[in-house]
Every structure is written in C-alpha cells, then in structure tokens.
Short mmCIF file of N, CA, C and O in Angstrom, two decimals:
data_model
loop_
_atom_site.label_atom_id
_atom_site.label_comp_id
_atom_site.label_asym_id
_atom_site.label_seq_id
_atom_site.Cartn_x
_atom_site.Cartn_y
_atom_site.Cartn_z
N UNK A 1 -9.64 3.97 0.99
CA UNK A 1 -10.23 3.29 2.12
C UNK A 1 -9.14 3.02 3.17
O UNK A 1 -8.14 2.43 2.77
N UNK A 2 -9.21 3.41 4.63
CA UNK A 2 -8.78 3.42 5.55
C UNK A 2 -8.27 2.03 5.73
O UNK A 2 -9.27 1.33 5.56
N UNK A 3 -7.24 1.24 5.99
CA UNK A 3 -7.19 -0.09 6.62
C UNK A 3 -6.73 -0.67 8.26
O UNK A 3 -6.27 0.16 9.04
N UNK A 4 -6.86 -1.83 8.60
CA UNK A 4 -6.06 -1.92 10.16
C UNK A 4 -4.73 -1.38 9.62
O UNK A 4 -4.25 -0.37 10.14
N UNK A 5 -4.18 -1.93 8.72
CA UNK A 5 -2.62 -1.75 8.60
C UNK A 5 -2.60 0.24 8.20
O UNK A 5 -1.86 1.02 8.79
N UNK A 6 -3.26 0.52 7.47
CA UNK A 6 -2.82 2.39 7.77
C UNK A 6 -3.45 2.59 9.06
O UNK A 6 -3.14 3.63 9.65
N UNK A 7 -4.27 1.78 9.60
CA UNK A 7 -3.70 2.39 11.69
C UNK A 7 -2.59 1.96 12.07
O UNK A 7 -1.71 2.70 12.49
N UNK A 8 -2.48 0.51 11.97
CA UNK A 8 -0.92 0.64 12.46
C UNK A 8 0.25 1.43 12.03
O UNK A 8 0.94 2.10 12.80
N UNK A 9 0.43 1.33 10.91
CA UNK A 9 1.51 2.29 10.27
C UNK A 9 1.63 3.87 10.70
O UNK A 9 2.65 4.55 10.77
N UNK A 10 -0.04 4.31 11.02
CA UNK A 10 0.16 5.51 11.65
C UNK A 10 0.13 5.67 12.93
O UNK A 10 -0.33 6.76 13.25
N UNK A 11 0.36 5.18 13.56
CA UNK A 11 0.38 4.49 14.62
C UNK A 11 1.96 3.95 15.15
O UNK A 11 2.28 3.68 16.30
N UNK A 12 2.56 3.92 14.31
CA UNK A 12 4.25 3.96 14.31
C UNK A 12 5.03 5.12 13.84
O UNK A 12 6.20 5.29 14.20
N UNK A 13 4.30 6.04 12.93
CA UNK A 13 5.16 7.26 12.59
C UNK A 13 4.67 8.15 14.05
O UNK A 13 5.40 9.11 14.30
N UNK A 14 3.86 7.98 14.74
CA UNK A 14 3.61 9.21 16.21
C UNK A 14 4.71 8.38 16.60
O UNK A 14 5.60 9.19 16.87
N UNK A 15 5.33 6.77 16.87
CA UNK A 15 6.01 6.77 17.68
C UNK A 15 7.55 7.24 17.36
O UNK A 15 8.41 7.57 18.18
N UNK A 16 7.64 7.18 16.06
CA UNK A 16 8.56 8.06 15.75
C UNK A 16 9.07 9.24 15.72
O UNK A 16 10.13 9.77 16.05
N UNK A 17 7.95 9.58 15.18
CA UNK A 17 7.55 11.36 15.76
C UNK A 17 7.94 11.48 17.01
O UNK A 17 8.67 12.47 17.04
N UNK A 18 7.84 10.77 18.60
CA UNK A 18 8.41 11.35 19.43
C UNK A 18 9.67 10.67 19.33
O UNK A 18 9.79 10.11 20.42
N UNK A 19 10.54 10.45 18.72
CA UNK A 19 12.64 11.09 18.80
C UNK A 19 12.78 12.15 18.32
O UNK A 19 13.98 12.42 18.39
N UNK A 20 12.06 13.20 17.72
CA UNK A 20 12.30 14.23 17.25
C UNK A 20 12.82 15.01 18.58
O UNK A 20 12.39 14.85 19.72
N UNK A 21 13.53 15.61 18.28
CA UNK A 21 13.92 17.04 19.54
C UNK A 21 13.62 18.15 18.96
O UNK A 21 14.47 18.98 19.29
N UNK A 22 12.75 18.67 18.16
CA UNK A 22 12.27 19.75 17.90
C UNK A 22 11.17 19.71 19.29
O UNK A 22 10.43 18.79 19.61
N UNK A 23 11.38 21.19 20.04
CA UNK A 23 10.33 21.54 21.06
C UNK A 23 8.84 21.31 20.63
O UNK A 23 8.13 20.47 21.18
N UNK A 24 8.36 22.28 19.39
CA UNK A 24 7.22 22.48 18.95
C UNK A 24 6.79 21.90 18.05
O UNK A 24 5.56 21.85 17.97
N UNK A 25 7.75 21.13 16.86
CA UNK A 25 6.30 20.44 16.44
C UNK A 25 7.28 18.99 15.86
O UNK A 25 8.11 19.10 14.95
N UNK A 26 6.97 17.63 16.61
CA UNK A 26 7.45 16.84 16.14
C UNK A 26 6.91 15.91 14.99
O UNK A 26 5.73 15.58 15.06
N UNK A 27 7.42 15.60 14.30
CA UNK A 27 7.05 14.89 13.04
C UNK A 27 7.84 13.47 12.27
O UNK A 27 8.98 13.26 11.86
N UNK A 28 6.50 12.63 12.36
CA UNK A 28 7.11 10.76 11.99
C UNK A 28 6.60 10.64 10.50
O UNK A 28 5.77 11.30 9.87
N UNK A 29 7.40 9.52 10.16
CA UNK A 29 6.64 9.46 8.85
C UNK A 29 7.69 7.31 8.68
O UNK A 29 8.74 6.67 8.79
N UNK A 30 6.61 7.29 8.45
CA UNK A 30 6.63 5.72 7.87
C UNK A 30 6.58 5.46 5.89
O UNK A 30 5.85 6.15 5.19
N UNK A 31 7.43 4.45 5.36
CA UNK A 31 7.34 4.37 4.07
C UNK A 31 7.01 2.84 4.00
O UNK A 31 7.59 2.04 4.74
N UNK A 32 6.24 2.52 3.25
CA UNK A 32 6.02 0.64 3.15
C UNK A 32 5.84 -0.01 2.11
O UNK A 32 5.05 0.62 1.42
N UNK A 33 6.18 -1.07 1.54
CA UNK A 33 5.80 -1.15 0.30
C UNK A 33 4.57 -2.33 -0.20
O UNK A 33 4.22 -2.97 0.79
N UNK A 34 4.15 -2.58 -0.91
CA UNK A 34 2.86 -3.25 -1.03
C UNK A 34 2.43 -4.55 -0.33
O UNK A 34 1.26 -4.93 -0.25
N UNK A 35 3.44 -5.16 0.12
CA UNK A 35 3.42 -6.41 1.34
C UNK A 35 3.63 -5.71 2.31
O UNK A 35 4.70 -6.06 2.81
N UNK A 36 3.12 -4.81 2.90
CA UNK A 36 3.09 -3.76 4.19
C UNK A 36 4.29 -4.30 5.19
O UNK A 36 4.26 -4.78 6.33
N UNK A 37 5.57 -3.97 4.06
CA UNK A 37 7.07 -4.11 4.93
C UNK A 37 7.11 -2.76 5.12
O UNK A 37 6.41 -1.98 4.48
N UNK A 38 8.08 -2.38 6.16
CA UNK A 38 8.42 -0.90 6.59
C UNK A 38 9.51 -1.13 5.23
O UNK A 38 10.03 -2.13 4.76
N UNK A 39 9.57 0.46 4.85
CA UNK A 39 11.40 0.25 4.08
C UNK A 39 12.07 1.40 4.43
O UNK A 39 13.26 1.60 4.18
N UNK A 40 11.20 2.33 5.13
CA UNK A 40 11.89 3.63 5.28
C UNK A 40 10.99 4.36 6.60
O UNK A 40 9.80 4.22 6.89
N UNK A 41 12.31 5.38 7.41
CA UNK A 41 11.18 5.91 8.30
C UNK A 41 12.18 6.89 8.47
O UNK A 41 13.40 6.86 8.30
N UNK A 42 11.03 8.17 9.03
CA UNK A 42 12.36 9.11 9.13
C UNK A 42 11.55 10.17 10.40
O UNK A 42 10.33 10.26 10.55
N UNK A 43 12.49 10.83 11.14
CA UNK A 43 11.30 11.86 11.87
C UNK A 43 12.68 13.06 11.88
O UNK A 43 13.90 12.98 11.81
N UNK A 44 11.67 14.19 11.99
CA UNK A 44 11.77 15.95 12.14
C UNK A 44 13.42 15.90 12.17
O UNK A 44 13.80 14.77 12.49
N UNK A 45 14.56 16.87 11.90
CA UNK A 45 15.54 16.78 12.63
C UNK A 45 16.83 17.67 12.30
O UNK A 45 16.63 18.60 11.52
N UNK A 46 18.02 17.51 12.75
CA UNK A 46 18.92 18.39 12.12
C UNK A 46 19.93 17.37 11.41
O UNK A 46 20.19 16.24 11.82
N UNK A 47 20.26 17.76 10.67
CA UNK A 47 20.89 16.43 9.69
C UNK A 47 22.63 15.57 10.60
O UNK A 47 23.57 15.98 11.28
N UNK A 48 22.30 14.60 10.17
CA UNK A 48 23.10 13.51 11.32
C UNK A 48 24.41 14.17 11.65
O UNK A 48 25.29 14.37 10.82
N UNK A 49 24.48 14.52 13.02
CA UNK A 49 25.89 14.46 13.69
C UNK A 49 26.00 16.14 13.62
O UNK A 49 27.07 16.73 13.79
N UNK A 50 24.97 16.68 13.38
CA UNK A 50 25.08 18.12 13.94
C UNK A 50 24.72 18.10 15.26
O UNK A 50 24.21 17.11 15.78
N UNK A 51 25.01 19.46 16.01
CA UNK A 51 24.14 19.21 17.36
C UNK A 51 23.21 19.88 17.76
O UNK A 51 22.98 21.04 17.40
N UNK A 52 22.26 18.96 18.93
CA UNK A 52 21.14 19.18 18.79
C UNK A 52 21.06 20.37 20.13
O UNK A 52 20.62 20.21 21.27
N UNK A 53 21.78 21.78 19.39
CA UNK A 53 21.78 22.81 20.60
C UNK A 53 20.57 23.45 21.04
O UNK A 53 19.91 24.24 20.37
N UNK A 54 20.36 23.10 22.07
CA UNK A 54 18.57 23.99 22.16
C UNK A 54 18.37 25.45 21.62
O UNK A 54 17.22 25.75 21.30
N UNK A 55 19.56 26.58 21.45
CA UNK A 55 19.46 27.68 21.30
C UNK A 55 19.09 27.48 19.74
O UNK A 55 18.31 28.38 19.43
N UNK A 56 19.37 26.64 18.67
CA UNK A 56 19.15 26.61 17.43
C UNK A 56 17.90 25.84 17.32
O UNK A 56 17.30 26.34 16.37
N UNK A 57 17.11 24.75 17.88
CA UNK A 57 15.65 24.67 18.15
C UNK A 57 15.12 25.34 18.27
O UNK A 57 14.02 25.27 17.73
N UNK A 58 15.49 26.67 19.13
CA UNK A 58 14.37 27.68 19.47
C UNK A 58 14.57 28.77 18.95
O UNK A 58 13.81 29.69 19.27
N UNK A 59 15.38 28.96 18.22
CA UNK A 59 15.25 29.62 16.99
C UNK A 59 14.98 29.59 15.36
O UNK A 59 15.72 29.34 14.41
N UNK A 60 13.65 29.93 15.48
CA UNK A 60 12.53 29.37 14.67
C UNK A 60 13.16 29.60 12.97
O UNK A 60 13.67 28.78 12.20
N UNK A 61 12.98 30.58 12.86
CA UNK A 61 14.23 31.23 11.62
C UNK A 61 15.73 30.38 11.12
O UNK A 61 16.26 30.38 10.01
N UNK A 62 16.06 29.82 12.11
CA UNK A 62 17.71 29.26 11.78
C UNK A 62 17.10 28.06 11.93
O UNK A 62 17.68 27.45 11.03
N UNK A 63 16.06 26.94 12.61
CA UNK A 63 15.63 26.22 12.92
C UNK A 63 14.81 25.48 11.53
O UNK A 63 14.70 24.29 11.23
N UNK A 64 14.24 26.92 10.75
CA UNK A 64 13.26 25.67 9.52
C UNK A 64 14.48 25.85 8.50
O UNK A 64 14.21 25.29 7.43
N UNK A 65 16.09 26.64 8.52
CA UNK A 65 16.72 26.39 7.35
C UNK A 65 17.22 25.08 7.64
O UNK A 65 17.19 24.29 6.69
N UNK A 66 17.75 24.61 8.88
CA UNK A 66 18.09 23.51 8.90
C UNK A 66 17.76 22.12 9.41
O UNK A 66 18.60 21.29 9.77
N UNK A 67 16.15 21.90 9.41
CA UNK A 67 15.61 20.80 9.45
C UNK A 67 15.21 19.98 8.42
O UNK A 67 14.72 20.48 7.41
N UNK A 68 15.35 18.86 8.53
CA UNK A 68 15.25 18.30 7.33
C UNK A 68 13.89 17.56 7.68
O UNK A 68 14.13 16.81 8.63
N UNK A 69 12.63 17.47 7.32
CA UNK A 69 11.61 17.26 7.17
C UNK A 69 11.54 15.43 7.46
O UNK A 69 12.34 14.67 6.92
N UNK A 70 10.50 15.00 8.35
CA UNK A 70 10.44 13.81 8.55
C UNK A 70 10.32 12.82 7.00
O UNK A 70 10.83 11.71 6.87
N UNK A 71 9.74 13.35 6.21
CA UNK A 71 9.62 12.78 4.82
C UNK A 71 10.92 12.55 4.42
O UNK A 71 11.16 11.39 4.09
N UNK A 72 11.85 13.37 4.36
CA UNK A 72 12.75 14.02 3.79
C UNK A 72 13.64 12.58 4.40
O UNK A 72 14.08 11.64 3.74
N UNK A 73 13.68 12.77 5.48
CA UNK A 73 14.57 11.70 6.23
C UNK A 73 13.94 10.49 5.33
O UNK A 73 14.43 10.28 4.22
N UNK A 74 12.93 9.74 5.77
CA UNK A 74 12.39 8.62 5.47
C UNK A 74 12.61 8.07 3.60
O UNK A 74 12.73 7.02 2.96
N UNK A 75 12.58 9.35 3.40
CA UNK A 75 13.01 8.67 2.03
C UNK A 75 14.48 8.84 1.69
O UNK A 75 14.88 8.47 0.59
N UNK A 76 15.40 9.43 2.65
CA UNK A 76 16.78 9.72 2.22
C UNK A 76 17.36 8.47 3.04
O UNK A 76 18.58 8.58 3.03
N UNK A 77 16.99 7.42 3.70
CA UNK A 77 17.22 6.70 4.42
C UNK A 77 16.53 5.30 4.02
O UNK A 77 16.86 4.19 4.45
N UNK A 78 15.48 5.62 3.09
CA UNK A 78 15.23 3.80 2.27
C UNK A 78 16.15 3.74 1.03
O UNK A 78 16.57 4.53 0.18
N UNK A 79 16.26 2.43 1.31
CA UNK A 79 17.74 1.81 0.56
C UNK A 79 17.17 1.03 -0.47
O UNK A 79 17.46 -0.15 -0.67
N UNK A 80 16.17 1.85 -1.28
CA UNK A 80 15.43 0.73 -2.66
C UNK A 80 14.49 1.60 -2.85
O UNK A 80 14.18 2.62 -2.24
N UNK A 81 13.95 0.92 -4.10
CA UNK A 81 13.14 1.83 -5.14
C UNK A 81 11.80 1.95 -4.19
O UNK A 81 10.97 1.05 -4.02
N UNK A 82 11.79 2.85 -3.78
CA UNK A 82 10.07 3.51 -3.37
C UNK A 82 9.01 3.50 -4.47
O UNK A 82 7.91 3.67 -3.95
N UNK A 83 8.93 3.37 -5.62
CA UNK A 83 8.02 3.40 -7.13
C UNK A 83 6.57 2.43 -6.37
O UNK A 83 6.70 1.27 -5.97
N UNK A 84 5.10 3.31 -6.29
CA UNK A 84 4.34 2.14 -5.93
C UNK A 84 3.36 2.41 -4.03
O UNK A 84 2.26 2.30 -3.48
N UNK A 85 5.32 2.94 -3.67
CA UNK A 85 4.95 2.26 -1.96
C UNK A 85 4.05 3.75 -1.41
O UNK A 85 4.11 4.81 -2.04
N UNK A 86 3.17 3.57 -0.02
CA UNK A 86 2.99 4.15 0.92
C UNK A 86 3.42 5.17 1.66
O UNK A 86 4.17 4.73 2.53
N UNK A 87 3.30 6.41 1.73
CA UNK A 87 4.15 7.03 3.03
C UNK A 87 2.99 7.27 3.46
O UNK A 87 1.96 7.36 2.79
N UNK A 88 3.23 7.46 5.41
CA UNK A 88 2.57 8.00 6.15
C UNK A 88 3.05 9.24 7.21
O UNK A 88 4.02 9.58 7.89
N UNK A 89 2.03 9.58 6.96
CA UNK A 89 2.97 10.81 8.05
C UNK A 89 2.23 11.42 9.53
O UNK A 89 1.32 10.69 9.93
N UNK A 90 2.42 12.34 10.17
CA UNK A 90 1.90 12.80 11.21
C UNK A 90 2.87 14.05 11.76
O UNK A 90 4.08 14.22 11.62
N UNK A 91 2.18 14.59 12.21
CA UNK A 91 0.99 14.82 12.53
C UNK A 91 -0.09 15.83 11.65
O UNK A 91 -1.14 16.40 11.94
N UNK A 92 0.64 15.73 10.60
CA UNK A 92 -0.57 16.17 9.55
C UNK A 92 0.28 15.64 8.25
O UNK A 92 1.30 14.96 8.16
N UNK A 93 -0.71 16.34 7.17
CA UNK A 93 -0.23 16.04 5.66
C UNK A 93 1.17 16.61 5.41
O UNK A 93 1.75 17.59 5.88
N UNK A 94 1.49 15.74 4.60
CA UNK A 94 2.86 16.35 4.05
C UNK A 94 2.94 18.33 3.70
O UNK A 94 1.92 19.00 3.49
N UNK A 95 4.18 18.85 3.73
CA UNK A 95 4.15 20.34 2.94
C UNK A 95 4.07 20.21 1.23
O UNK A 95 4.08 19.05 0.82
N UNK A 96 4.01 20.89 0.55
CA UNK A 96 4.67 21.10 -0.73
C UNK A 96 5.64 20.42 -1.17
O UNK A 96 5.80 19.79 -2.22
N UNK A 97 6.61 20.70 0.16
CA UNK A 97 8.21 20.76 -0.48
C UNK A 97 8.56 18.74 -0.34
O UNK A 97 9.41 17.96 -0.77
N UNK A 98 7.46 18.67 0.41
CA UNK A 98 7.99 16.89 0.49
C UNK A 98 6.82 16.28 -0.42
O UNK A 98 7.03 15.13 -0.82
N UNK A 99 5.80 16.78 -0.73
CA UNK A 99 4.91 16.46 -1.90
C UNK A 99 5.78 16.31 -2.96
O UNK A 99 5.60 15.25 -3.57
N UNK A 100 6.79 17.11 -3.44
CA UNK A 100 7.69 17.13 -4.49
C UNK A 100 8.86 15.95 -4.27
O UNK A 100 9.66 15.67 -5.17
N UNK A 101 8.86 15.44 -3.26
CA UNK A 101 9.88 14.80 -3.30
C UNK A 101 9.20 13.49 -3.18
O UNK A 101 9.98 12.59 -3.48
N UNK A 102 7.87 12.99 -2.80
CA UNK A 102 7.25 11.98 -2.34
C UNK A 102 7.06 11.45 -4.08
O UNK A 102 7.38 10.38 -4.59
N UNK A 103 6.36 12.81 -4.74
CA UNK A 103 6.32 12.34 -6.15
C UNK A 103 7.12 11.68 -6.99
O UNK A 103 6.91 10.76 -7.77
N UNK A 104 8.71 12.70 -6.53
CA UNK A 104 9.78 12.00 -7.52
C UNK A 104 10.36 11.14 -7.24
O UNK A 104 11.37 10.85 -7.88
N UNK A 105 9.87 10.27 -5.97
CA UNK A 105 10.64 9.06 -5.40
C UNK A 105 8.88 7.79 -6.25
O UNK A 105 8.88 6.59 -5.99
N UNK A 106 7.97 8.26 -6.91
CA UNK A 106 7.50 7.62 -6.82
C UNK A 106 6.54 6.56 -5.91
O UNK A 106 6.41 5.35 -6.06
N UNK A 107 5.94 7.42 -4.94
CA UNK A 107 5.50 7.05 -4.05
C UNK A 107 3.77 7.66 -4.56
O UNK A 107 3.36 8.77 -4.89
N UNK A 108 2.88 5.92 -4.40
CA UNK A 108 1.88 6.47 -4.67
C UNK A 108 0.59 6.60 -3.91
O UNK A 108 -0.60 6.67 -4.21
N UNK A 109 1.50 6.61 -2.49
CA UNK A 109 -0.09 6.90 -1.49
C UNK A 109 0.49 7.36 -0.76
O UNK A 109 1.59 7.00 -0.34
N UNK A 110 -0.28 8.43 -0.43
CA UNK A 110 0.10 9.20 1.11
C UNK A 110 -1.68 9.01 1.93
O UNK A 110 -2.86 9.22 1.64
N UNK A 111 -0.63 8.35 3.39
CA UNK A 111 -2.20 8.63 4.61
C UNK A 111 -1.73 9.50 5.64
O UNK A 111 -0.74 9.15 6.27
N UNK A 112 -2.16 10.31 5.84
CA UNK A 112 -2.00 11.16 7.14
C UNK A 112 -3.29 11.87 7.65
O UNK A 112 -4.36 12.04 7.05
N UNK A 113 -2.95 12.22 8.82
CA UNK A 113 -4.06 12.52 9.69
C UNK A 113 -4.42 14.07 9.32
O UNK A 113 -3.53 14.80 8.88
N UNK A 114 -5.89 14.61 9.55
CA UNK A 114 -6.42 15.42 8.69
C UNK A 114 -5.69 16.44 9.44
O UNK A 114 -5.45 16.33 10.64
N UNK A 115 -5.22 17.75 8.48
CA UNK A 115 -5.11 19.21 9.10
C UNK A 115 -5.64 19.80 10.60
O UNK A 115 -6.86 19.75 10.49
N UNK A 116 -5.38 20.22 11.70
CA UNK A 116 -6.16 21.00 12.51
C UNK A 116 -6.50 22.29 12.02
O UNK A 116 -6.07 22.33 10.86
N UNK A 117 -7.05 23.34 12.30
CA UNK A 117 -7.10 23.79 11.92
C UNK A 117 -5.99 25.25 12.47
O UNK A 117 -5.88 26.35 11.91
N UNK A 118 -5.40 24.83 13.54
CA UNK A 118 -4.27 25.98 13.67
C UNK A 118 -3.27 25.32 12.71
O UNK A 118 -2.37 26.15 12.53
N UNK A 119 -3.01 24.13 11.99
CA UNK A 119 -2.10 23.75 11.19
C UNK A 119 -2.59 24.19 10.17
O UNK A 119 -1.63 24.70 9.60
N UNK A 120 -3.68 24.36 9.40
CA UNK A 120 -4.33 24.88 8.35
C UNK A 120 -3.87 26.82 8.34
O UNK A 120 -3.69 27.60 7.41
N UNK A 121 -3.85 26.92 9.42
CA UNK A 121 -3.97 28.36 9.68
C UNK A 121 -2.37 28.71 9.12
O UNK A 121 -2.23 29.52 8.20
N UNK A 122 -1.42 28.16 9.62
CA UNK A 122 -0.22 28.05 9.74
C UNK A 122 0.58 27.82 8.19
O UNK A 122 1.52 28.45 7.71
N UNK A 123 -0.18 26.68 7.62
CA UNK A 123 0.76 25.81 6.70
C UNK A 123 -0.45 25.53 5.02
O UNK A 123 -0.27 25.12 3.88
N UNK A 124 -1.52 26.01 5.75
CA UNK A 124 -2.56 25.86 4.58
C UNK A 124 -2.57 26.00 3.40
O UNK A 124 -3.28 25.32 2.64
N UNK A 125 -1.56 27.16 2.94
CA UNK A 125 -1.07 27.07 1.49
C UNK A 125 -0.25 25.82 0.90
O UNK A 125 -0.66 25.27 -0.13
N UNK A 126 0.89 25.36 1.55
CA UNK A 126 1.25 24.12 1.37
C UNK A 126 0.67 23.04 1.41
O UNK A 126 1.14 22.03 0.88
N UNK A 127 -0.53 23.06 2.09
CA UNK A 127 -1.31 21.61 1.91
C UNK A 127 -1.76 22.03 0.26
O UNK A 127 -1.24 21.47 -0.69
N UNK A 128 -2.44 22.74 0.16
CA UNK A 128 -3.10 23.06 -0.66
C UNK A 128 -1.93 22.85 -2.18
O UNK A 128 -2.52 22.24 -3.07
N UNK A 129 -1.02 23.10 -2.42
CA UNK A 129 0.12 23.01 -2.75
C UNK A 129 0.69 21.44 -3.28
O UNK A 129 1.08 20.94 -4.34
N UNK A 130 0.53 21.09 -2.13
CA UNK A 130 0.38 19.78 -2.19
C UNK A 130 -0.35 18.47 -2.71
O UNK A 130 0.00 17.40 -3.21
N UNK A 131 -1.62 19.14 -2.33
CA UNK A 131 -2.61 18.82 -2.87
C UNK A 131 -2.91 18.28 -4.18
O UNK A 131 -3.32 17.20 -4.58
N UNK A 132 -2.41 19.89 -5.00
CA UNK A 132 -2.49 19.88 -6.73
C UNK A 132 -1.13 19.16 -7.06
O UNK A 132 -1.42 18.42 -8.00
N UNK A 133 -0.07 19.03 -6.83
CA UNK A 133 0.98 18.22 -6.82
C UNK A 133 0.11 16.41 -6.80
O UNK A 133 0.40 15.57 -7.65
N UNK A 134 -0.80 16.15 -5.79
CA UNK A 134 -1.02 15.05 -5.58
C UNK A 134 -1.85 14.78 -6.90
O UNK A 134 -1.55 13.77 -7.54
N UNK A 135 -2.97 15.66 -7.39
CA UNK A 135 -3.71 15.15 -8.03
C UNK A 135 -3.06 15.60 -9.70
O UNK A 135 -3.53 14.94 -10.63
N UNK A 136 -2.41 16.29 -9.92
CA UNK A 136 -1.91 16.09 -11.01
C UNK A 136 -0.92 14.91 -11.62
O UNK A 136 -0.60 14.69 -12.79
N UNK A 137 -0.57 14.30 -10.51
CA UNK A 137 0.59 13.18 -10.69
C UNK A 137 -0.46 11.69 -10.18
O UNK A 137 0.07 10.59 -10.04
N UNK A 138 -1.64 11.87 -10.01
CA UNK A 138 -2.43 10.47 -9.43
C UNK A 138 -1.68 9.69 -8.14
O UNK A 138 -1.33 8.52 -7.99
N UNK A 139 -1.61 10.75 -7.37
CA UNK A 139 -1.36 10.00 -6.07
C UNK A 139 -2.46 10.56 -5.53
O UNK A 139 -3.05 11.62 -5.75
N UNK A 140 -2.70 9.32 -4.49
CA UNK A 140 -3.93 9.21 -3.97
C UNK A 140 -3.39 10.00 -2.81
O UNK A 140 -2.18 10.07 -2.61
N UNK A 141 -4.35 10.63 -1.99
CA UNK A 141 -4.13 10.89 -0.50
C UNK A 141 -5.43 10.78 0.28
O UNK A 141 -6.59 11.15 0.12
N UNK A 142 -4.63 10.01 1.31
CA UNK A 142 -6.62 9.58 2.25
C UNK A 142 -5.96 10.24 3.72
O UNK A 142 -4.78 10.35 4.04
N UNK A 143 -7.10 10.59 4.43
CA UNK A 143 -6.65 11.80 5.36
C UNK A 143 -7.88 11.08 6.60
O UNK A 143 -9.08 10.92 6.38
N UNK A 144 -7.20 10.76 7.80
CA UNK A 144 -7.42 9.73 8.81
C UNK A 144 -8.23 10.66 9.26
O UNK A 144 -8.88 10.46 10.29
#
C-alpha cells in the first residue's frame, strides 16, 4: 500500500536524480529506515573525484562500465545496517544488478515508479530479473 511518506520519499529521489550529470538518463534513489529517517541516498554517477568529461557521458559503451548505479551509491554511502529498511528509486525499478545488492544489504521494500514502456523496451529483462530476485527473497516491491 502506497503511503504520503512513499510520495514524499519519491518525491526526493527525482530531486536527487537531478545532480546526476548523466545527459540521458538520470537516476535518485532514497534509503529509510522504519521511523521514515533518510539513511542513505545516492544518484547516477562516475565514482567520486573522477571527472565528469562530457566526451565519456556520451559515450554510451565506456559510460555504463563506469557508472555506478544510483542504488549502488545510496547504499555504498549509508553508514549502518540497512536489514528491514526501504529503498526508493526513480525513475523506474531497480536493474538486476542492484536487485542483488538491495537483497544483500537486506533491504526489504523497494517503491518505484512503474516501467514506461520504452524503459521496458530497453531494460525489460532486468526488471524481470529483478523481479524473481524480489520474490524469491520476500521483498516486497510496490510500483507507483
């Protein structure tokens, strides 16, 4: 079930989502834990104190080896046990590859906003991916 607080919360990873400097697709993600404290947030990026050269943004190929996934950030950047808490993300569901990591940090809800369908088109195996990751491990996922 949807709450005010997963609008607000998603509602703070878009504003996160825009510091990303990726051109094309920016991405926020909020972590909280059951007294709906923030503990972690992370958005799209190249890992700290590289630079952010536009010629390596726009090169899509050299660009997804070295981004580190808004999830990715948000949980490499909370400083305590995630076991329990919330992530949210945007602008769609998590991939696979942060499904795997959302799991092993113990995180047992993900809300994010539903697939489009050029993101489906794009990334659809990984939701899907994800998905069975979610429901084999009993994390819930509710999709705004």
């Amino acid at each position: 079930m949807i709450t005010d607080w997963d609008k607000r919360f998603i509602e703070q990873a878009k504003l996160i989502a825009s510091w990303s400097k990726d051109p094309s697709t920016k991405c926020g993600c909020v972590i909280v834990d059951k007294y709906h404290r923030v503990i972690g947030q992370g958005y799209n990026g190249f890992p700290s104190g590289f630079p952010d050269d536009f010629d390596l943004w726009n090169n899509r190929e050299t660009k997804l080896d070295l981004v580190i996934h808004a999830e990715e950030n948000a949980i490499l950047f909370s400083k305590r046990d995630l076991v329990g808490c919330t992530i949210y993300t945007v602008p769609m569901p998590p991939c696979s590859r942060c499904a795997s990591k959302i799991a092993q940090a113990g995180i047992k809800r993900v809300v994010a906003p539903r697939a489009s369908k050029e993101q489906w088109d794009r990334w659809g195996d990984g939701f899907l991916l994800a998905n069975k990751i979610y429901k084999e491990l009993n994390i819930e996922l509710e999709l705004i």
